[in-house]
PDB file of C-alpha atoms in Angstrom:
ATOM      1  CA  UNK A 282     192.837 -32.619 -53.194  1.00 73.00           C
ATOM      2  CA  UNK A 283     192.576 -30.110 -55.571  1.00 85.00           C
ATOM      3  CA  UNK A 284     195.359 -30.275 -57.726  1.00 89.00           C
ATOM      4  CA  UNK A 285     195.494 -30.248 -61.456  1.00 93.00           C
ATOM      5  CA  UNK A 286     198.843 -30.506 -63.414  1.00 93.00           C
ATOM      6  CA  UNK A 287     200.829 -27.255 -64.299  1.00 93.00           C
ATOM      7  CA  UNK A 288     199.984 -27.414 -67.107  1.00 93.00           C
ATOM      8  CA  UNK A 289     196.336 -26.048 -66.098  1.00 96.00           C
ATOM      9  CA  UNK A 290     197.220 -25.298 -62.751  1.00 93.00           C
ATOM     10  CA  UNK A 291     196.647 -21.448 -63.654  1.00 93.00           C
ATOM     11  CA  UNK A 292     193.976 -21.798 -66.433  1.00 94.00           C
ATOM     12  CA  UNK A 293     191.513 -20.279 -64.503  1.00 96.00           C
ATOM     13  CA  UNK A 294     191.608 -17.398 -61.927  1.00 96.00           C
ATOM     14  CA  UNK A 295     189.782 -17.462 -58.483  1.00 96.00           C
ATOM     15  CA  UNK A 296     188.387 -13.674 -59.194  1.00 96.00           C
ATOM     16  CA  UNK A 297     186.817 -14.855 -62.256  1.00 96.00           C
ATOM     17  CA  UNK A 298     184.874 -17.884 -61.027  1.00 96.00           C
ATOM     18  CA  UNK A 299     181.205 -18.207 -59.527  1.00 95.00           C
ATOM     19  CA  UNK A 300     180.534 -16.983 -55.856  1.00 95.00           C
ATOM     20  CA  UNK A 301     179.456 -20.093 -53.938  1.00 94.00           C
ATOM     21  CA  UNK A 302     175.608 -20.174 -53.497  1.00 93.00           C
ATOM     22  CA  UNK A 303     174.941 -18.584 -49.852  1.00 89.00           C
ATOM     23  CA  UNK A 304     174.439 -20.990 -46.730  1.00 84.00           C
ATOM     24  CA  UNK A 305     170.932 -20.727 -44.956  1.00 82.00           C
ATOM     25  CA  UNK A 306     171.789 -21.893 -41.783  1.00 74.00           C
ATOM     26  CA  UNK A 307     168.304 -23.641 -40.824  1.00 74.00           C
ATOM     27  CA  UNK A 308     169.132 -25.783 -44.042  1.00 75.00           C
ATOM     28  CA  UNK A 309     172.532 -26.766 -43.581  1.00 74.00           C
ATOM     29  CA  UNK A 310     172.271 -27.341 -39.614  1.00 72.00           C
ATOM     30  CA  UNK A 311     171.051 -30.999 -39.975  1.00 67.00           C
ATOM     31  CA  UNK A 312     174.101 -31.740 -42.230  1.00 69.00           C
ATOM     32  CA  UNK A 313     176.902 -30.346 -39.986  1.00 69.00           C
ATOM     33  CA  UNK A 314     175.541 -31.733 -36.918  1.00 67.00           C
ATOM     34  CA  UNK A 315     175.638 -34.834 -38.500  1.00 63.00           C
ATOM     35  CA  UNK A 316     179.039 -34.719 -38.987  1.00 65.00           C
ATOM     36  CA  UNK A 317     180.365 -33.568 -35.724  1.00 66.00           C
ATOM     37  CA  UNK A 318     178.018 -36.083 -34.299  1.00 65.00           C
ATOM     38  CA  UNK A 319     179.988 -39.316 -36.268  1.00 61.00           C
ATOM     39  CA  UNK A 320     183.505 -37.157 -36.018  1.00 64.00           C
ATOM     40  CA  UNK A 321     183.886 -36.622 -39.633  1.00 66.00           C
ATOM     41  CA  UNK A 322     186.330 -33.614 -40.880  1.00 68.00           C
ATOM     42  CA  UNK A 323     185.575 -31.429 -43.938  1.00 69.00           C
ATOM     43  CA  UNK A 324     188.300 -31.987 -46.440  1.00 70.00           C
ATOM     44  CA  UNK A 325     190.031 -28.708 -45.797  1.00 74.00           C
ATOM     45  CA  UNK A 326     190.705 -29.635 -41.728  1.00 73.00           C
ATOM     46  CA  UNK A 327     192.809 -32.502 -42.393  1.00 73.00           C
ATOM     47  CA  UNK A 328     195.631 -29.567 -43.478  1.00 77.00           C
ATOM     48  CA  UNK A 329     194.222 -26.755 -42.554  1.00 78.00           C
ATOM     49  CA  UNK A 330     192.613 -25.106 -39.277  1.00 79.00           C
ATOM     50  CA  UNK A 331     189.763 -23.319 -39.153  1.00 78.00           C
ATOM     51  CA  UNK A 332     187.138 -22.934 -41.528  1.00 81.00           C
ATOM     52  CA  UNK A 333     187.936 -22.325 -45.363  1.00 85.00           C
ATOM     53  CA  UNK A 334     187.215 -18.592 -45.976  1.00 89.00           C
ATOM     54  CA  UNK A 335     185.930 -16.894 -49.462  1.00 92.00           C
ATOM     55  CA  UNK A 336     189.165 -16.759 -51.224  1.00 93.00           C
ATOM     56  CA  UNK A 337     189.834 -20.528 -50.098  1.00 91.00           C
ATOM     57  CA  UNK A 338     185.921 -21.512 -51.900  1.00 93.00           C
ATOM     58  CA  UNK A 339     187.130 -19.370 -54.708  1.00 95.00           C
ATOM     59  CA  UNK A 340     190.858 -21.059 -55.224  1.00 94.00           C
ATOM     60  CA  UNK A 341     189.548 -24.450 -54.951  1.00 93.00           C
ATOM     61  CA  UNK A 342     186.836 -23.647 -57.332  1.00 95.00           C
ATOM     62  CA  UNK A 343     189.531 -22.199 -59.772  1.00 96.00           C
ATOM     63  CA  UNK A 344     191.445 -25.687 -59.413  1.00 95.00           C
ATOM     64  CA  UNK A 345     188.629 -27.667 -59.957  1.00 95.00           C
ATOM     65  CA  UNK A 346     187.894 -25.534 -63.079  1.00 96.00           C
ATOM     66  CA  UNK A 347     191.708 -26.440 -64.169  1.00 97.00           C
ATOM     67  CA  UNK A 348     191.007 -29.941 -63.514  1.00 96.00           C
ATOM     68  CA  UNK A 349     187.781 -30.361 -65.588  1.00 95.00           C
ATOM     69  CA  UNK A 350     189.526 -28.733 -68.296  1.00 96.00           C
ATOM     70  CA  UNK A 351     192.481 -31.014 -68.033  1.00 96.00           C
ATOM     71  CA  UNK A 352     189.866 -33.980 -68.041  1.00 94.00           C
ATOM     72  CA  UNK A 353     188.614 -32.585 -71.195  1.00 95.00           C
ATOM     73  CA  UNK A 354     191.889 -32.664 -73.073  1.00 96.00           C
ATOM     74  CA  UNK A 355     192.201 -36.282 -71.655  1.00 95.00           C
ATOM     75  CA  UNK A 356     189.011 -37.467 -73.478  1.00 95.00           C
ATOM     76  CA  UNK A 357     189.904 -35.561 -76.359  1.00 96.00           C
ATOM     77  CA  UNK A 358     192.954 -37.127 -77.017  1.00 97.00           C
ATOM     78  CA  UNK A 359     190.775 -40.671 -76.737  1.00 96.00           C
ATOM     79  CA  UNK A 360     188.581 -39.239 -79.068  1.00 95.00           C
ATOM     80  CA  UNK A 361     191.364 -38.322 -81.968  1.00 97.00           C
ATOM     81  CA  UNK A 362     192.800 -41.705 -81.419  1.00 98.00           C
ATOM     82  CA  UNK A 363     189.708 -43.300 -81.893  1.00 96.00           C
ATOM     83  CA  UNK A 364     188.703 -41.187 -85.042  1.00 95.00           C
ATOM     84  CA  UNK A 365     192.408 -41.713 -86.163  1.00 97.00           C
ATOM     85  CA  UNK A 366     192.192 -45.188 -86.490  1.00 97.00           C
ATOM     86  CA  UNK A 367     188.760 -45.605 -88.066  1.00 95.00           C
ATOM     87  CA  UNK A 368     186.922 -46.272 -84.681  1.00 95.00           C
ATOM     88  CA  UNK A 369     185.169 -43.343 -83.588  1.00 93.00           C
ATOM     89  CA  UNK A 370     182.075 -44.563 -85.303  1.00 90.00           C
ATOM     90  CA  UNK A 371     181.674 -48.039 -84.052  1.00 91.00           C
ATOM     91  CA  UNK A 372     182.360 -46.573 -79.999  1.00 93.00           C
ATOM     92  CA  UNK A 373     179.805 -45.537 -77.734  1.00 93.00           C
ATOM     93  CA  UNK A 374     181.300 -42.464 -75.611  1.00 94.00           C
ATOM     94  CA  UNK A 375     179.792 -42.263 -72.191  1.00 94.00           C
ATOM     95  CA  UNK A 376     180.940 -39.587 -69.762  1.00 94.00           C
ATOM     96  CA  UNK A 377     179.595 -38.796 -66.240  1.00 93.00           C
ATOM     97  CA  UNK A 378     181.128 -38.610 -62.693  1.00 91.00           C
ATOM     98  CA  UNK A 379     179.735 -40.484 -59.622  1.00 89.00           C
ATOM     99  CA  UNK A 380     179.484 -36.902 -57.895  1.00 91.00           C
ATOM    100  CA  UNK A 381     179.163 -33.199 -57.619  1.00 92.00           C
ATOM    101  CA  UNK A 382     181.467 -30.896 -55.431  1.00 92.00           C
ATOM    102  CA  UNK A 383     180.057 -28.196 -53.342  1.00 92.00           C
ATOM    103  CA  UNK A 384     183.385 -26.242 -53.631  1.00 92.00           C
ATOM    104  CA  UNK A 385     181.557 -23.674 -50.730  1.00 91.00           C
ATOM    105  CA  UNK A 386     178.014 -23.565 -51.801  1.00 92.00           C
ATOM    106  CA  UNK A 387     175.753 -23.344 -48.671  1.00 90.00           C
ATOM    107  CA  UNK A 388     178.982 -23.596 -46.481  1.00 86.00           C
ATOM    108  CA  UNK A 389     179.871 -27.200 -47.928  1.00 86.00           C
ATOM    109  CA  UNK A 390     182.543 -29.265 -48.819  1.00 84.00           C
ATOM    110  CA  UNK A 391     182.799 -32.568 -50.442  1.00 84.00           C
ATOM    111  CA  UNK A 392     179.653 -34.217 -51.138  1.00 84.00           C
ATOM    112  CA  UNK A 393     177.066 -36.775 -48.451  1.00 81.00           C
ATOM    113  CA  UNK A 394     174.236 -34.951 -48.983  1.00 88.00           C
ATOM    114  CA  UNK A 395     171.152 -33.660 -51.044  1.00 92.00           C
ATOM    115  CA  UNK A 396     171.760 -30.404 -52.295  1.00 93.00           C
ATOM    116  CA  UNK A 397     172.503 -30.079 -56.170  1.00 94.00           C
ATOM    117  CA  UNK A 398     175.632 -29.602 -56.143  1.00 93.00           C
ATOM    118  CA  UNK A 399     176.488 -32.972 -55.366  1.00 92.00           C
ATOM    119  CA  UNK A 400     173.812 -34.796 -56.891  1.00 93.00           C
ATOM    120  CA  UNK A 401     173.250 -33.159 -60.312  1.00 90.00           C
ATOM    121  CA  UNK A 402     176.579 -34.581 -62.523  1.00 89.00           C
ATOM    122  CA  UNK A 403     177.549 -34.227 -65.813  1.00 89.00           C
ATOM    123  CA  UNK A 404     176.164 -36.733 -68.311  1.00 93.00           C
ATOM    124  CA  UNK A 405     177.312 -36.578 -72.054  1.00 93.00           C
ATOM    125  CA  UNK A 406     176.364 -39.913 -74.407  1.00 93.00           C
ATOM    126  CA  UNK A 407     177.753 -40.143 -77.741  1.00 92.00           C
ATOM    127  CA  UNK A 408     176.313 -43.246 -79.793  1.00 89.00           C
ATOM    128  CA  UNK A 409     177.089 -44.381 -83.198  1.00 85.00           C
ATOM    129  CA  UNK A 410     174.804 -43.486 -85.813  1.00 77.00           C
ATOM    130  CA  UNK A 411     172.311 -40.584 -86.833  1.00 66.00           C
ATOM    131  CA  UNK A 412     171.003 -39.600 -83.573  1.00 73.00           C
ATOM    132  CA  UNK A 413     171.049 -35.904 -83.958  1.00 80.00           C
ATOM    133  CA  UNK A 414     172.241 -33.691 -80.771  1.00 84.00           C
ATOM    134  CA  UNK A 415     170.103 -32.879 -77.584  1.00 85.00           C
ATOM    135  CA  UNK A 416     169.795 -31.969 -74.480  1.00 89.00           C
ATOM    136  CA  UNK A 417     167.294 -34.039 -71.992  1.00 88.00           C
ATOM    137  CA  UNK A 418     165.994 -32.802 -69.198  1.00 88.00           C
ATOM    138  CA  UNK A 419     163.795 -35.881 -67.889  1.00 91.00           C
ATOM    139  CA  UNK A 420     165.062 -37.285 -64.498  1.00 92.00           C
ATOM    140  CA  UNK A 421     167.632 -39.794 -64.551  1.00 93.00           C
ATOM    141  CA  UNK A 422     169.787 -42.235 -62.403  1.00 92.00           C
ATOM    142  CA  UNK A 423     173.454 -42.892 -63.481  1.00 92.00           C
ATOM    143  CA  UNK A 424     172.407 -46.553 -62.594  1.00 92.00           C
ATOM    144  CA  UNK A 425     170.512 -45.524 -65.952  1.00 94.00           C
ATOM    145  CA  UNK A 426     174.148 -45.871 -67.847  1.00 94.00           C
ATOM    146  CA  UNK A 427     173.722 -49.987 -66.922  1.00 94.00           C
ATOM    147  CA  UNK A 428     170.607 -50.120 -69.131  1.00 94.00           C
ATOM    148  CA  UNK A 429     171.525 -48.005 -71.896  1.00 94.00           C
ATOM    149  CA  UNK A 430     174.847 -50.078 -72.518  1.00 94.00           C
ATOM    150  CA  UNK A 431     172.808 -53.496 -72.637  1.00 95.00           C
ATOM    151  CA  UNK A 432     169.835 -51.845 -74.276  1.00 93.00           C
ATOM    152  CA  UNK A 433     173.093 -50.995 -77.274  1.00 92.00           C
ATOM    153  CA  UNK A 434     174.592 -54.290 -77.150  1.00 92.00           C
ATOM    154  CA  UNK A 435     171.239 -56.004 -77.811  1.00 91.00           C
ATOM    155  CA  UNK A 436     170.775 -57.229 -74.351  1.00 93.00           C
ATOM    156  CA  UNK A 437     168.174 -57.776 -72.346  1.00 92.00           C
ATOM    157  CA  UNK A 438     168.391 -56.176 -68.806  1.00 91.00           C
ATOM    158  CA  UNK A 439     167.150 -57.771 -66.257  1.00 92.00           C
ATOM    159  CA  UNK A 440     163.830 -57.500 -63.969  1.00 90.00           C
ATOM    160  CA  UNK A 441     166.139 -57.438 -60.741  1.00 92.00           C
ATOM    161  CA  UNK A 442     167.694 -54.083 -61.890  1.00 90.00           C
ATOM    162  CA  UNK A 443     166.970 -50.766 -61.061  1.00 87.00           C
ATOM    163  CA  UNK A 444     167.327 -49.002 -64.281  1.00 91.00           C
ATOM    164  CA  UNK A 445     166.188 -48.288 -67.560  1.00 93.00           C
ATOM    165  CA  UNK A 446     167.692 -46.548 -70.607  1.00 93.00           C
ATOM    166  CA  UNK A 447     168.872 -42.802 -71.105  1.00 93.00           C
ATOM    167  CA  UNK A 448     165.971 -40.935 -72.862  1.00 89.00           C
ATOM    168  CA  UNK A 449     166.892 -39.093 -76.213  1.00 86.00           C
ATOM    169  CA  UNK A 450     169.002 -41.983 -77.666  1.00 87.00           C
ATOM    170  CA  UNK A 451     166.511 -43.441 -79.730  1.00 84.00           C
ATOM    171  CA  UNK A 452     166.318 -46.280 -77.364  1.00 85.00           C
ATOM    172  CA  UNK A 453     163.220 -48.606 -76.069  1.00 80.00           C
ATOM    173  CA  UNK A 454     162.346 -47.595 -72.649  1.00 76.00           C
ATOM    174  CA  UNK A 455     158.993 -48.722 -71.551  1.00 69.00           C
ATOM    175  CA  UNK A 456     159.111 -47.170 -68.093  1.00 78.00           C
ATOM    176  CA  UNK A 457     160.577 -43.692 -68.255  1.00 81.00           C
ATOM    177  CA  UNK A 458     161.831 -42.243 -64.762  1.00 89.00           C
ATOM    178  CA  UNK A 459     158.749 -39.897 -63.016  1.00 90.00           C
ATOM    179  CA  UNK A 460     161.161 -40.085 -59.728  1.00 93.00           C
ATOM    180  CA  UNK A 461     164.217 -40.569 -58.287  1.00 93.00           C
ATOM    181  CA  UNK A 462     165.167 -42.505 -54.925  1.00 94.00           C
ATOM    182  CA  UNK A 463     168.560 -41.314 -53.438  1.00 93.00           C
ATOM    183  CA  UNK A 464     170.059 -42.530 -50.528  1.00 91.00           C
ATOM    184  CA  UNK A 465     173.264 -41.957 -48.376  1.00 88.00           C
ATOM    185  CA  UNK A 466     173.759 -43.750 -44.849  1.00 83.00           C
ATOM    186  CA  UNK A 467     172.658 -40.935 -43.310  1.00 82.00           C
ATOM    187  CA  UNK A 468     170.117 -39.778 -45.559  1.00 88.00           C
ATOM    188  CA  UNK A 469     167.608 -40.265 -48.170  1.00 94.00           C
ATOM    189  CA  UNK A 470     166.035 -38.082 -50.983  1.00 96.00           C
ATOM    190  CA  UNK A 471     163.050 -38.414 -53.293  1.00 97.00           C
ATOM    191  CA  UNK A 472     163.051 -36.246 -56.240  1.00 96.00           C
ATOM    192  CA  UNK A 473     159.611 -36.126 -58.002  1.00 95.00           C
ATOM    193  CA  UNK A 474     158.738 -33.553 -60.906  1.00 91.00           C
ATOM    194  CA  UNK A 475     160.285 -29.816 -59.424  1.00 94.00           C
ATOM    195  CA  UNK A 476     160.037 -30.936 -55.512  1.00 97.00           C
ATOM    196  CA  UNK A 477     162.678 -32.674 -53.878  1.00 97.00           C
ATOM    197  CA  UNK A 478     162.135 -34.002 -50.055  1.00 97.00           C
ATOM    198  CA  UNK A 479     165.129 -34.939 -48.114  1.00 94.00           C
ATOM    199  CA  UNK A 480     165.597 -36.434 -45.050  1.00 92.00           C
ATOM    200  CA  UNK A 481     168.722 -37.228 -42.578  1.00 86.00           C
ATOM    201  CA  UNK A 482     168.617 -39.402 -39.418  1.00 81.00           C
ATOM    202  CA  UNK A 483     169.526 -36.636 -37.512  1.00 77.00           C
ATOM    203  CA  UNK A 484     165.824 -35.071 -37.103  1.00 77.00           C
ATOM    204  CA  UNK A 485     164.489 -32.697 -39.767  1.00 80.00           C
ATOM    205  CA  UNK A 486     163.428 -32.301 -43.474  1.00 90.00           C
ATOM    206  CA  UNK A 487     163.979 -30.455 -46.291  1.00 93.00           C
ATOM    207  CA  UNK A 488     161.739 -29.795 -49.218  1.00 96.00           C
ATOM    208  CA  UNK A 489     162.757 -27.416 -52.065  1.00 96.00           C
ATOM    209  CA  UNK A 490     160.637 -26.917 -55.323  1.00 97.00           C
ATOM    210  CA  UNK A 491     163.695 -26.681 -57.791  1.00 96.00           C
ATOM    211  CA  UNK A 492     161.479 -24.588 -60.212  1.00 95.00           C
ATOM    212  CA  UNK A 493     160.727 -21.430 -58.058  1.00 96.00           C
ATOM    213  CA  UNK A 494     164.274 -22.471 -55.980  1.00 96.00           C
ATOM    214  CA  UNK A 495     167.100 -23.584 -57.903  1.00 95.00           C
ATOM    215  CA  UNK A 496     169.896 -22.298 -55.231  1.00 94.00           C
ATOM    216  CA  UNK A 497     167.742 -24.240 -52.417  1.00 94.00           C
ATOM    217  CA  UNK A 498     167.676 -21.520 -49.952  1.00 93.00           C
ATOM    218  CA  UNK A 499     163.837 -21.508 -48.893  1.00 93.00           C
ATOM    219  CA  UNK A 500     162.958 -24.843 -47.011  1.00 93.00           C
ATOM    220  CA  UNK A 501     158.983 -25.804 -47.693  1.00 94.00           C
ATOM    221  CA  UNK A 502     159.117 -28.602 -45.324  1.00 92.00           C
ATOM    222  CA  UNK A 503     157.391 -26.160 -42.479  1.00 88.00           C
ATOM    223  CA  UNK A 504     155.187 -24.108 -44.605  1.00 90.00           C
ATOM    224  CA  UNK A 505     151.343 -24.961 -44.190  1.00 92.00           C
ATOM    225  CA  UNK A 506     150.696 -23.776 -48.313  1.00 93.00           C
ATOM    226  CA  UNK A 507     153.104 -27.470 -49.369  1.00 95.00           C
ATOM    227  CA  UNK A 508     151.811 -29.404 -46.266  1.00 94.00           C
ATOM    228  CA  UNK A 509     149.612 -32.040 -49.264  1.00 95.00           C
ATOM    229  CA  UNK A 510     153.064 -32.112 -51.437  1.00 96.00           C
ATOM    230  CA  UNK A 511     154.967 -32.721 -48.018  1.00 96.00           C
ATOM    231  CA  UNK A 512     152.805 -35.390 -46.451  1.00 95.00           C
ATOM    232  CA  UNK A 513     152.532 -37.579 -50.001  1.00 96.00           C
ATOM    233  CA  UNK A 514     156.393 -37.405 -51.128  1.00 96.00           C
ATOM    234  CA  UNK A 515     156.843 -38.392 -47.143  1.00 95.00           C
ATOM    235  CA  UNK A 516     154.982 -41.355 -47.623  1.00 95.00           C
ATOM    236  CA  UNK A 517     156.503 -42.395 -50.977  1.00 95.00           C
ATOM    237  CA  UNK A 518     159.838 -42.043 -49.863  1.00 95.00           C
ATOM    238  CA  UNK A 519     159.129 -43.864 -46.402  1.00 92.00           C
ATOM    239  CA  UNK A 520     157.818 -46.918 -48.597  1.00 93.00           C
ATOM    240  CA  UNK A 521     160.380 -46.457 -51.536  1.00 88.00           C
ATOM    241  CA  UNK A 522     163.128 -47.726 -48.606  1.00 81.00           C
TER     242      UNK A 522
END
């Protein structure tokens, strides 16, 4: 649910937040059927009936707002206490979330799939030292948080795992990421450079180049110009599971 204290409850109004990105129906058809198929209910129909409208995406965006704000004076509080008692500089600060929220973009709720808005999360690293402030954009796993803990603490990590440290941190990192492997028990996603193929056992593909297509609306998967990209992310996702 989306429900943040009082306190922030009204922090944010509905008319001022983002309009959800639009549904394309050819996209978004593989994901609902899926769902009906294995009887699973959005998060609104377990209260509700019917589908959410505009003003219901734009509410629960406005709540979610609240919330991340009320997160933020949570881990600010942490972070006086630690620079209060003489810590803050011997404490690695990592913060990330497991998930994104579509929140109504391309018709969504929740999360189980592909699209950006679920799998692109916030990632903020805050090491002791003199590592000046950046942004990264390289591609990155938050399995990638494993390594760059035990890369800190002066540990090995070990061959069996699938991870490596965050770039940008001054750490060793032999291997940087050129892809990422995603995958969902109905689903699977390669994301290589600015294409990203997914695939859901329901029948179908979708392939967006995130550079020319950051809202995902035109599907490449069909188009005869990307057939080469198609065909060799295909067969490196097929062998990657």
């Amino acid at each position: 649910p989306y429900d943040p204290t009082p306190q922030f409850a009204s922090a944010f109004e509905p008319k001022d937040m983002p309009e959800p990105i639009s549904d394309t129906e050819e996209n978004t058809h593989l994901l609902t059927a899926w769902r009906r198929q294995q009887g699973f209910k959005p998060w609104y129909a377990f209260r509700n009936d019917g589908k959410p409208t505009r003003a219901h995406y734009l509410l629960q965006r406005a709540y979610y707002a609240a919330l991340i704000k009320q997160i933020d004076y949570e881990i600010g509080a942490i972070v006086d206490a630690l620079r209060e008692n003489g810590m803050l500089d011997q404490t690695v600060i990592i913060l990330a979330s497991d998930h994104g929220d579509y929140l109504g973009d391309h018709d969504l709720q929740g999360k189980a799939s592909f699209f950006e808005a679920a799998t692109k999360i916030p990632l903020i690293v805050r090491l002791p030292g003199a590592v000046a402030p950046a942004r990264s954009q390289d591609l990155v796993s938050l399995t990638d948080v494993t390594a760059t803990i035990l890369s800190v603490a002066g540990c090995p990590i070990p061959h069996h795992m699938d991870c490596v440290p965050l770039p940008g941190l001054g750490l060793r990192c032999d291997n940087p990421r050129d892809r990422i492997v995603g995958s969902l028990r109905n689903g699977w996603m390669l994301r290589r450079d600015d294409w990203k193929l997914t695939k859901y056992d329901v029948g179908g593909s979708l392939l967006f180049n995130l550079h020319d297509d950051p809202l995902e609306q035109h599907n490449l998967a069909r188009e005869g110009r990307c057939a080469d990209v198609f065909h060799r992310l295909d067969s490196e996702l097929v062998t990657a599971i």
